[in-house]
Amino acid sequence: MKLIYAIVQNDDSKKLIRELTNRRISVTRISSTGGFLHNGNSTLMIGVEPDRLEETLEVIKEKSSTRKEYMVVPSAVPGYIDNSPAPVQVTMGGATVFVVDVEQFYKY
């Protein structure tokens, strides 16, 4: 058995979880924070048999692809107020995925 940890943006997690469950792939969602711009993340724990690993990774890749968005980033200089901050293009989405071998698995 393989255990996949997939860290995805909250915006992507719902459609990813829906697709995984439609394919009868069990998934557990854990709320997490951090990363670029401190946007909300979800850490998904997915246990799969080795023969379904590639299928699962393809679903993760398909449902959590990167995209470009414009954001207004606040000034990082203390005491400095910018009256006209310009939007900055940033890359959002994507997934960070870890695949771990599971030595033993129990379901009670």
Short mmCIF file of C-alpha atoms in Angstrom, two decimals:
data_model
loop_
_atom_site.label_atom_id
_atom_site.label_comp_id
_atom_site.label_asym_id
_atom_site.label_seq_id
_atom_site.Cartn_x
_atom_site.Cartn_y
_atom_site.Cartn_z
CA MET A 1 0.00 0.00 0.00
CA LYS A 2 1.03 3.61 -0.67
CA LEU A 3 0.15 6.67 1.37
CA ILE A 4 -0.07 9.92 -0.56
CA TYR A 5 0.13 13.28 1.17
CA ALA A 6 -1.11 15.94 -1.25
CA ILE A 7 -0.99 19.58 -0.16
CA VAL A 8 -3.38 21.61 -2.31
CA GLN A 9 -5.12 24.97 -2.14
CA ASN A 10 -8.54 25.01 -0.51
CA ASP A 11 -9.99 26.23 -3.83
CA ASP A 12 -8.84 22.99 -5.48
CA SER A 13 -9.56 20.55 -2.65
CA LYS A 14 -13.34 20.20 -3.15
CA LYS A 15 -13.19 19.25 -6.82
CA LEU A 16 -10.22 16.97 -6.16
CA ILE A 17 -11.96 15.17 -3.29
CA ARG A 18 -15.13 14.82 -5.38
CA GLU A 19 -13.21 13.22 -8.27
CA LEU A 20 -11.29 10.86 -5.97
CA THR A 21 -14.47 9.68 -4.22
CA ASN A 22 -16.23 9.23 -7.59
CA ARG A 23 -13.40 6.84 -8.47
CA ARG A 24 -13.78 5.08 -5.10
CA ILE A 25 -10.42 6.31 -3.81
CA SER A 26 -10.58 7.04 -0.09
CA VAL A 27 -9.33 10.42 1.04
CA THR A 28 -9.07 12.28 4.36
CA ARG A 29 -8.81 16.09 4.39
CA ILE A 30 -6.80 17.95 7.03
CA SER A 31 -6.90 21.76 7.15
CA SER A 32 -3.46 23.34 7.06
CA THR A 33 -1.91 26.78 6.58
CA GLY A 34 1.32 28.26 5.38
CA GLY A 35 3.12 28.68 2.14
CA PHE A 36 3.13 31.57 -0.28
CA LEU A 37 0.83 34.43 0.76
CA HIS A 38 -0.49 32.26 3.64
CA ASN A 39 -3.53 31.12 1.69
CA GLY A 40 -5.59 28.27 3.07
CA ASN A 41 -4.35 24.82 2.22
CA SER A 42 -5.70 21.34 2.62
CA THR A 43 -3.53 18.33 3.23
CA LEU A 44 -5.10 15.21 1.76
CA MET A 45 -4.15 11.76 3.03
CA ILE A 46 -4.87 9.13 0.40
CA GLY A 47 -4.24 5.43 0.85
CA VAL A 48 -4.06 3.42 -2.39
CA GLU A 49 -2.87 0.07 -3.63
CA PRO A 50 0.27 0.30 -5.81
CA ASP A 51 -1.68 -0.52 -8.99
CA ARG A 52 -3.85 2.63 -8.48
CA LEU A 53 -0.98 5.00 -7.66
CA GLU A 54 -0.56 6.42 -11.18
CA GLU A 55 -4.32 6.91 -11.60
CA THR A 56 -4.47 8.80 -8.30
CA LEU A 57 -1.49 10.99 -9.17
CA GLU A 58 -3.08 11.86 -12.53
CA VAL A 59 -6.30 12.94 -10.78
CA ILE A 60 -4.32 15.13 -8.38
CA LYS A 61 -2.41 16.68 -11.27
CA GLU A 62 -5.57 17.29 -13.30
CA LYS A 63 -7.67 18.80 -10.50
CA SER A 64 -5.01 21.00 -8.89
CA SER A 65 -3.23 22.57 -11.82
CA THR A 66 -1.46 25.92 -11.51
CA ARG A 67 -3.05 29.12 -12.74
CA LYS A 68 -2.17 32.80 -12.91
CA GLU A 69 -4.08 35.30 -10.76
CA TYR A 70 -3.63 38.94 -9.91
CA MET A 71 -3.34 39.98 -6.26
CA VAL A 72 -2.61 43.19 -4.42
CA VAL A 73 0.29 42.40 -2.13
CA PRO A 74 0.56 44.67 0.93
CA SER A 75 3.78 46.59 1.41
CA ALA A 76 6.40 44.81 3.49
CA VAL A 77 7.99 48.06 4.67
CA PRO A 78 6.81 48.98 8.21
CA GLY A 79 5.23 52.42 8.41
CA TYR A 80 5.03 52.80 4.64
CA ILE A 81 1.56 53.17 3.18
CA ASP A 82 1.24 52.82 -0.55
CA ASN A 83 -1.91 54.58 -1.70
CA SER A 84 -1.95 52.85 -5.06
CA PRO A 85 -0.62 49.30 -4.80
CA ALA A 86 -0.51 47.68 -8.20
CA PRO A 87 -1.80 44.15 -8.70
CA VAL A 88 0.93 41.56 -9.13
CA GLN A 89 0.57 38.39 -11.17
CA VAL A 90 1.19 35.29 -9.04
CA THR A 91 1.04 31.58 -9.77
CA MET A 92 -1.64 29.86 -7.68
CA GLY A 93 -2.73 26.28 -7.28
CA GLY A 94 -0.71 23.20 -7.95
CA ALA A 95 0.02 20.44 -5.51
CA THR A 96 2.93 19.25 -3.44
CA VAL A 97 2.76 15.47 -3.26
CA PHE A 98 4.63 12.96 -1.09
CA VAL A 99 4.29 9.21 -1.68
CA VAL A 100 5.22 6.95 1.23
CA ASP A 101 5.43 3.16 1.39
CA VAL A 102 3.12 1.73 4.05
CA GLU A 103 4.61 -1.23 5.85
CA GLN A 104 1.40 -2.22 7.61
CA PHE A 105 -2.22 -1.15 7.26
CA TYR A 106 -5.15 -1.91 9.54
CA LYS A 107 -8.79 -0.96 9.16
CA TYR A 108 -11.01 -1.62 12.20
#
